XYZ file of C-alpha atoms in Angstrom:
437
model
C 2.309 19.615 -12.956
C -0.445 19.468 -15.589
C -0.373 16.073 -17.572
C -0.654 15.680 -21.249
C -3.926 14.291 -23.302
C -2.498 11.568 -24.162
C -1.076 10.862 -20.497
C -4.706 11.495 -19.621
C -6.213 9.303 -21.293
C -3.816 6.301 -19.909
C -4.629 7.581 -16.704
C -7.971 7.296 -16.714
C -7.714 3.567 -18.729
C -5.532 2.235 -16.018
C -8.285 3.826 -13.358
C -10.817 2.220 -14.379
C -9.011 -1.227 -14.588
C -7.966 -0.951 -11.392
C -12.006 -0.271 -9.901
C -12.703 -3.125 -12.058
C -10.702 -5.462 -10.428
C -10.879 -4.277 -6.707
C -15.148 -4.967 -7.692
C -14.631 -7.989 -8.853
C -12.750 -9.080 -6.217
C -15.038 -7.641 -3.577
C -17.753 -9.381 -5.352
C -16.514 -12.856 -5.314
C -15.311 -12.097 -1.464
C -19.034 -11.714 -0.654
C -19.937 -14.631 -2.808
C -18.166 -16.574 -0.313
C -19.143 -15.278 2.929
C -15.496 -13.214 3.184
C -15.467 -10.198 4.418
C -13.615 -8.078 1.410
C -10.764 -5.966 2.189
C -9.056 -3.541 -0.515
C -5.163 -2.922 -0.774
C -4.997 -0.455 2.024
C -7.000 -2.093 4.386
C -4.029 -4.384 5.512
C -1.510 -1.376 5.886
C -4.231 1.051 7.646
C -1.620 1.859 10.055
C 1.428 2.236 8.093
C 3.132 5.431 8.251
C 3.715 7.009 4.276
C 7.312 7.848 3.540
C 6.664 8.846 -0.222
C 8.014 12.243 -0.372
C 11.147 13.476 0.695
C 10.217 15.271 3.717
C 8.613 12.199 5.269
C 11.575 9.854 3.380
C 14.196 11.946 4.872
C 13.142 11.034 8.492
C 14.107 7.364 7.690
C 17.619 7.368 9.408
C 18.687 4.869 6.407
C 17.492 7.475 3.656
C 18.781 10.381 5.195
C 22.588 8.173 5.474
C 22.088 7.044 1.840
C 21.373 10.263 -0.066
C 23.796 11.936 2.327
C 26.648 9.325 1.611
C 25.815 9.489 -2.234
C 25.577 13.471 -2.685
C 28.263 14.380 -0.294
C 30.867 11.954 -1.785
C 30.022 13.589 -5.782
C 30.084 16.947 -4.247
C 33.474 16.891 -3.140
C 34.666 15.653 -6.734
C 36.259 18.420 -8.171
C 34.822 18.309 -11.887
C 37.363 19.367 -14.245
C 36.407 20.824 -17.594
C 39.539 19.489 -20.590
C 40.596 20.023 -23.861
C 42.568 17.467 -25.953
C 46.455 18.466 -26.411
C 47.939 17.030 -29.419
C 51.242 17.478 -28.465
C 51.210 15.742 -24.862
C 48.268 13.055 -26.319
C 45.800 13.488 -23.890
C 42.993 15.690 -21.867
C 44.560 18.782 -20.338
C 42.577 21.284 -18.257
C 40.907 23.941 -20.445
C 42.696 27.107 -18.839
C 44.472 28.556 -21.941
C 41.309 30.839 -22.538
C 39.147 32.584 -20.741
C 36.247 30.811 -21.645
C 37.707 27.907 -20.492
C 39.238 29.315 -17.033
C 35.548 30.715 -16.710
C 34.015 27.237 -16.847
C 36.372 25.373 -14.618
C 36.025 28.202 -11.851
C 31.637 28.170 -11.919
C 32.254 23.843 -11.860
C 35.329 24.162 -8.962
C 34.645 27.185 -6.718
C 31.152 28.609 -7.187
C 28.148 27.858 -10.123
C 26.405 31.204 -9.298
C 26.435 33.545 -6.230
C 24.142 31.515 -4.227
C 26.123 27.986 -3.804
C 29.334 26.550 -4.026
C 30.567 23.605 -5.955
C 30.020 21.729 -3.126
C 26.295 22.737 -2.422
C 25.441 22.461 -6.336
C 26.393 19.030 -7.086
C 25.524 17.777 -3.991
C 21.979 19.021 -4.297
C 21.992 17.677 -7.998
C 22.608 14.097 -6.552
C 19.655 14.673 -3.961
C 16.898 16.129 -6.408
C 17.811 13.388 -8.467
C 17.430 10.549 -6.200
C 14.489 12.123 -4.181
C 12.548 13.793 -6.918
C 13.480 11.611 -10.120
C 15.306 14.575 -11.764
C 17.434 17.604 -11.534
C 17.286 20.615 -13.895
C 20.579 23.411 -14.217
C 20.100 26.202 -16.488
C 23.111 27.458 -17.951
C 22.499 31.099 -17.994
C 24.643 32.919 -20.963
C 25.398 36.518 -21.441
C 24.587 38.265 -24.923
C 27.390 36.255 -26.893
C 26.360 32.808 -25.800
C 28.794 31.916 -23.009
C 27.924 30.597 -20.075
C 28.127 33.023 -17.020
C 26.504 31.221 -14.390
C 24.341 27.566 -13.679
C 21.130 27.933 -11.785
C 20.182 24.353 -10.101
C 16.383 24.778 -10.617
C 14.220 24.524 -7.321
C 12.163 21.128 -7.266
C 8.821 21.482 -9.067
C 9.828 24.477 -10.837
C 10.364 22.406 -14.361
C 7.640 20.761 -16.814
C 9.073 18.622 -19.450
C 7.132 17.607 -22.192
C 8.935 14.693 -23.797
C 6.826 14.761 -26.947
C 8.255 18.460 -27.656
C 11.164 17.960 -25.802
C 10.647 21.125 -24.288
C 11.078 22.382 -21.044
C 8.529 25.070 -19.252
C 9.804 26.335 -16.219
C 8.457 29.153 -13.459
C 10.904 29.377 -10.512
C 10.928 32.646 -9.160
C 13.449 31.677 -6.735
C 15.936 31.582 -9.076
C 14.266 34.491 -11.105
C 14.384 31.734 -14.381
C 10.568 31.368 -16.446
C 10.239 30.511 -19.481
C 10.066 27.819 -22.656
C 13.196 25.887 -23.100
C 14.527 23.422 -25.741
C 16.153 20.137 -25.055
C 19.363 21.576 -25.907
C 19.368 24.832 -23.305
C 18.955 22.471 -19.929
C 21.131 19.798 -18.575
C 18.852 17.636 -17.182
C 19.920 14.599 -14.851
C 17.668 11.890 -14.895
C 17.505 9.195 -11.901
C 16.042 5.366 -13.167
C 13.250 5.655 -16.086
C 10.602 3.781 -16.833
C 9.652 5.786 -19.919
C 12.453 5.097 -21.818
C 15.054 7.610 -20.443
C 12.790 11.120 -21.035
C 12.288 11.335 -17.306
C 13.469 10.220 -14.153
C 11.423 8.448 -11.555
C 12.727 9.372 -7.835
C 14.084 6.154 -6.152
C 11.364 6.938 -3.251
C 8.774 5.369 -5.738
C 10.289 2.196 -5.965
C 11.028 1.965 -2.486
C 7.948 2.882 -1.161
C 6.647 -0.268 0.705
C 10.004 -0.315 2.310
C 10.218 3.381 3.232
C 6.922 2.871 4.954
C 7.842 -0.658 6.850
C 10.880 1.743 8.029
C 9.016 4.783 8.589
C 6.151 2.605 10.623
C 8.902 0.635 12.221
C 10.425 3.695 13.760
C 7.003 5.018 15.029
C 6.377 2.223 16.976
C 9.311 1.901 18.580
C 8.533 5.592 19.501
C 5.990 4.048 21.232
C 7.175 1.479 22.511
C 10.166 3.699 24.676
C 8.480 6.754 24.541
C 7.683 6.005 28.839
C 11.351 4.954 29.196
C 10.059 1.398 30.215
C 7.841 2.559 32.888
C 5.251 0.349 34.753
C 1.954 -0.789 32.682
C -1.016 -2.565 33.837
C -4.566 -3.142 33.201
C -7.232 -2.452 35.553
C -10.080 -4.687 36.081
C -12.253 -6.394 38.207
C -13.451 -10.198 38.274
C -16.880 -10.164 36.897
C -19.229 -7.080 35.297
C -22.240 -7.541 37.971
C -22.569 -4.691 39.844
C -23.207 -5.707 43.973
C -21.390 -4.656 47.001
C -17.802 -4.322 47.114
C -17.526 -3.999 43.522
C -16.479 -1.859 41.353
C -18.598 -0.579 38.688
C -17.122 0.526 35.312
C -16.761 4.559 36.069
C -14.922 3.630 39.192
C -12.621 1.848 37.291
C -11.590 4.883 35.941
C -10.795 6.645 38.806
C -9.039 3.330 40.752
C -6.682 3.778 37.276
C -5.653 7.601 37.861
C -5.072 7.111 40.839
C -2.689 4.192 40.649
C -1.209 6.355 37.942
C -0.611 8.931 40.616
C 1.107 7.089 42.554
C 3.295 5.561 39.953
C 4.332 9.417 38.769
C 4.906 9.980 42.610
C 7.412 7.368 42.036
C 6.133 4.474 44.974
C 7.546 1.618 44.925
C 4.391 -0.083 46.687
C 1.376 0.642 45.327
C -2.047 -0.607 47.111
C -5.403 -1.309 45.799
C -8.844 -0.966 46.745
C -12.115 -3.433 46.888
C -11.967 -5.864 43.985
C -9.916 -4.150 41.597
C -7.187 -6.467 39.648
C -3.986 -5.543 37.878
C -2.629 -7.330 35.175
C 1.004 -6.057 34.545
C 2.427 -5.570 30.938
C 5.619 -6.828 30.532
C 8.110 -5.887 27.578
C 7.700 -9.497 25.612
C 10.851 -11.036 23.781
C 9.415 -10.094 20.360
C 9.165 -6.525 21.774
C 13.097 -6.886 22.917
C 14.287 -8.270 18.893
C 12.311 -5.536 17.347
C 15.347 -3.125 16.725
C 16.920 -6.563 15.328
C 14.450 -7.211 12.590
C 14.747 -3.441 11.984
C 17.954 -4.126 10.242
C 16.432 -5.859 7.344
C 14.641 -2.795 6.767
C 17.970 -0.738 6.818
C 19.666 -3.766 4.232
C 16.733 -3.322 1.573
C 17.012 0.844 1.853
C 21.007 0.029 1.015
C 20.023 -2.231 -1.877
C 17.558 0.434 -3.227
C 20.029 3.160 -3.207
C 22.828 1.399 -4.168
C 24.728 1.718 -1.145
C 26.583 -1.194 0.932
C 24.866 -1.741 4.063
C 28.280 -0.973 6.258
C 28.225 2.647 4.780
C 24.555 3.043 6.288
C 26.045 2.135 9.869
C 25.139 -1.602 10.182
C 28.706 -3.431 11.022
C 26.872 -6.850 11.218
C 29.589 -9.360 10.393
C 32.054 -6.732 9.211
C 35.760 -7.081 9.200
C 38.907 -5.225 7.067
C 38.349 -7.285 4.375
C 34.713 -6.908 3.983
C 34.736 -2.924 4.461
C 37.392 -2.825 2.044
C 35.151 -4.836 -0.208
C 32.891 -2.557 0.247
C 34.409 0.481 -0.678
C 35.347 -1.037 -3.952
C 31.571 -1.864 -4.484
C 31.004 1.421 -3.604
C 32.824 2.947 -6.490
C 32.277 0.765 -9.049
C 28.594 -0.193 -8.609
C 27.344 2.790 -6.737
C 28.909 6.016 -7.391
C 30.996 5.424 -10.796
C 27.920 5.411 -13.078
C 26.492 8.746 -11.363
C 29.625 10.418 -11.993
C 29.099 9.440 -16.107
C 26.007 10.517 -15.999
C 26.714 13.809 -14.470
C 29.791 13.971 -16.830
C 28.270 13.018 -20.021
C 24.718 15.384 -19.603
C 27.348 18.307 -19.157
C 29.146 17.451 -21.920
C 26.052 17.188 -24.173
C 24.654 20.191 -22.979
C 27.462 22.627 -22.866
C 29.727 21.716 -25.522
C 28.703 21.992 -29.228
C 28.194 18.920 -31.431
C 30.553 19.313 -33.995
C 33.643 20.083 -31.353
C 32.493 17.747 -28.788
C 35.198 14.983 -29.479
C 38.434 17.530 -28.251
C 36.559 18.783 -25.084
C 35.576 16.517 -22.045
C 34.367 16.558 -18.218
C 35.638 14.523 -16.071
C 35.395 14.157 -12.198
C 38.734 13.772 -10.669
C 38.065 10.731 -8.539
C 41.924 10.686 -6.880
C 40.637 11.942 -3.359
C 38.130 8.591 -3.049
C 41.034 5.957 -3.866
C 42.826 7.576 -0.411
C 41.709 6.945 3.082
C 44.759 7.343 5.042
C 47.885 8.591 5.231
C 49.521 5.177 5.178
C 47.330 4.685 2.015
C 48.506 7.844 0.522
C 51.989 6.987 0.479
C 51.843 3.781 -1.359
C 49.821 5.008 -3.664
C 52.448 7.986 -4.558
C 55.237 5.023 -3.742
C 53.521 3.219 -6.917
C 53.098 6.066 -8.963
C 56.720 7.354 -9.029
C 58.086 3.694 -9.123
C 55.837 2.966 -12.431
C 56.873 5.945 -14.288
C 52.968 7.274 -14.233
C 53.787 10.629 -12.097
C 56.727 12.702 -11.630
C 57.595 13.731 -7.920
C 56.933 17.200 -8.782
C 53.701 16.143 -10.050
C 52.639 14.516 -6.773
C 53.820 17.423 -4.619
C 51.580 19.576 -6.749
C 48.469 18.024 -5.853
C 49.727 18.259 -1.933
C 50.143 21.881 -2.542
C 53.838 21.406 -2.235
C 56.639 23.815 -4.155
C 58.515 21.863 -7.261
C 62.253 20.557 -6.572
C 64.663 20.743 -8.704
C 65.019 17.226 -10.812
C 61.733 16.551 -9.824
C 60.249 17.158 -13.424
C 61.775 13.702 -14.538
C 60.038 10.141 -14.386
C 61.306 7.381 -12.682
C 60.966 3.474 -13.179
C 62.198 0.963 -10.888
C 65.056 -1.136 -12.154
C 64.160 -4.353 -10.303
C 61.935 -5.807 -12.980
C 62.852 -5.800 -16.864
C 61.656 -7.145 -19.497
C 63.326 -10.382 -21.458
C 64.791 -9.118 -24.151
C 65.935 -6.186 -22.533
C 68.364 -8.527 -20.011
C 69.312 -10.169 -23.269
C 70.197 -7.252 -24.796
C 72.615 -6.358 -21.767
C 73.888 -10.019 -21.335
C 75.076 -9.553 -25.396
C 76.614 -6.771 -24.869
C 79.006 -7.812 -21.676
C 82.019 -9.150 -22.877
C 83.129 -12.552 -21.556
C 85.862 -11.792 -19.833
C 83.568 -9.572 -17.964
C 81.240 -11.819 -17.258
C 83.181 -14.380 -16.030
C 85.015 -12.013 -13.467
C 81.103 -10.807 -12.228
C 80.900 -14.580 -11.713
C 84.018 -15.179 -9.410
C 83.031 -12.085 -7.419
C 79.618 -13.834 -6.862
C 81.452 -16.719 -6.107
């Protein structure tokens, strides 16, 4: 990715500031008898997890982006039109332009994915590389036949021009674009909202306490616990009887032998001492302070920590906390986004107001089957669906009546029971009243 002049020119400023200050510092460290130590000298053996290969490898990452991408790409996103006669967003299928759009955005975008593939690998490229690039590829009267998902590093955008220059012979897409001709989901900005930066850049001290974490407990259990020892001997002068340093060396493979042979008593010759290694406590509450790790990769992703497997102090209450966190804090504003940049991109200014996309979200709200019935319970008692409505989403074949709504009769409003008080004659009433009685 080539940078702009102007971008350039700030690199190079904020360079040199940075040399300046890692002198200076180094300087007044010598001044006072310190020995000076840069940035990475305190982290020289951290192990990097700033790109998504090495991110990926993070068991918390690889939960997060998988819990965030898999739950949009199951979302069925639904392109609608605005009917005046029922008051509200239908789906578009009363052309074939529309029936076109809502079958690449339901079954397939192109020949090489699904709808389940494409927006799911929308929601990774965003979060792991800061932004993800579809090009809407039209046929020779403008509509939209197919929508490439752009492979990573395949797109320049030059946010002065807005203009997009892409070479991805994957896809078989090159070429200048404007800002108009790619839908372009952005992850957090720090330039204003032109470009996405990818969440592993904020993270990164914490993807690398993770990443380092792992890797030495690695090596910690790599031996499965096995025996350790050092080998030494009393003092370093050399007179009969003891052992001189090369000797060492072969006293150690040869205890080593006999560990791998699996003896259980193990005997030592002349001087030689062994100093066993035990597993320490603070070795023992390492996978416990690993947790804090896995709480701050939740809080950078915006995912609770229970979805990233950690059931510290969870209960029924809390998960179901959780899940409405979830959905309100975590996945409701990437569905907008997604919904909004399709809009803007796809649909023409002037007619934008009577078309919308919108994700239909029904299949997060139900867990269980138990859950599933209430919610239908609700909706049929309220009025809001019609039975025949509900059995249509189950797949279900239409009954006859079942086209009506229904309200429950147990609750009505105040004037209404006035209404039917006024209108029951007296004698009625007071006959209702010696029944009761």
């Amino acid at each position: 990715m080539r940078l702009s002049f102007l971008d350039k020119i700030r690199f190079k400023r904020e360079s040199r500031a940075t040399e300046k200050e890692g002198q200076s510092a180094a300087s007044s460290a010598r001044g006072a008898g310190l020995t000076a130590y840069t940035a990475g000298s305190f982290s020289r053996g951290a192990v990097p997890a700033d790109t998504p290969g090495t991110a990926m490898r993070v068991s918390a990452v690889y939960r997060a982006v998988a819990v965030l991408s898999d739950s949009v790409g199951r979302l069925p996103l639904v392109f609608k039109i605005y009917s005046a006669r029922e008051h509200r967003f239908v789906p578009y299928l009363s052309t074939e332009d529309g029936r076109r759009m809502n079958r690449l955005l339901t079954v397939g975008p192109n020949r090489r994915m699904s709808a389940f593939e494409f927006f799911k690998n929308i929601v990774k490229q965003m979060l792991l590389e800061g932004n993800a690039y579809v090009y809407p590829r039209r046929n020779g009267l403008g509509d939209v036949e197919s929508l490439v998902l752009l492979s990573p590093g395949s797109v320049v955008y030059d946010r002065f021009s807005d203009t997009y220059f892409v070479a991805d012979p994957v896809n078989g897409v090159s070429g200048t674009f404007g800002g108009g001709e790619m839908i372009h989901v952005r992850n957090e900005s720090l330039d204003g909202g032109y470009t996405g930066v990818s969440t592993l850049y904020y993270a990164e001290e914490v993807l690398s306490a993770a990443a380092t974490g792992d890797k030495e407990l690695l090596d910690r259990f790599a031996n499965g616990g096995r025996f350790k020892a050092l080998v030494g001997n009393d003092t370093s002068v050399q007179g009969w009887g003891q052992y001189q340093d090369d000797q060492l060396d072969s006293v150690r493979d040869l205890l080593q032998a006999q560990i791998n042979a699996g003896r259980d008593i193990i005997s030592t010759r002349g001087d030689v001492k062994v100093h066993p290694l035990n597993m320490s406590a603070s070795d023992m509450q390492f996978t416990e302070s690993m947790k804090q790790v896995q709480r701050e990769v939740a809080c950078f992703f915006g995912v609770p920590p229970v979805y990233l497997m950690d059931d510290t102090n969870v209960n029924y209450k809390s998960g179901e906390m959780a899940s409405v966190q979830f959905l309100n804090n975590g996945l409701s504003p990437l569905l907008s986004k997604i919904e909004q940049e399709f809009l803007c991109k796809l649909v023409p200014l002037e007619v934008r107001d009577r078309f919308r996309f919108s994700f239909d979200t029904d299949a997060l709200f139900i867990t269980d089957l138990s859950t599933r019935g209430n919610w239908m319970r609700t909706q049929i008692e309220t009025g809001t669906a019609t039975p025949n409505e509900l059995r249509r989403r189950l797949d279900q074949p239409p009954v006859e009546g079942g086209d009506r709504a229904f309200v429950s009769t147990n609750l009505t409003s105040l004037d209404g029971a006035g209404r039917q008080g006024a209108a029951q004659p007296d004698g009625a009433a007071n006959e209702e009243e010696e029944k009761e009685a």
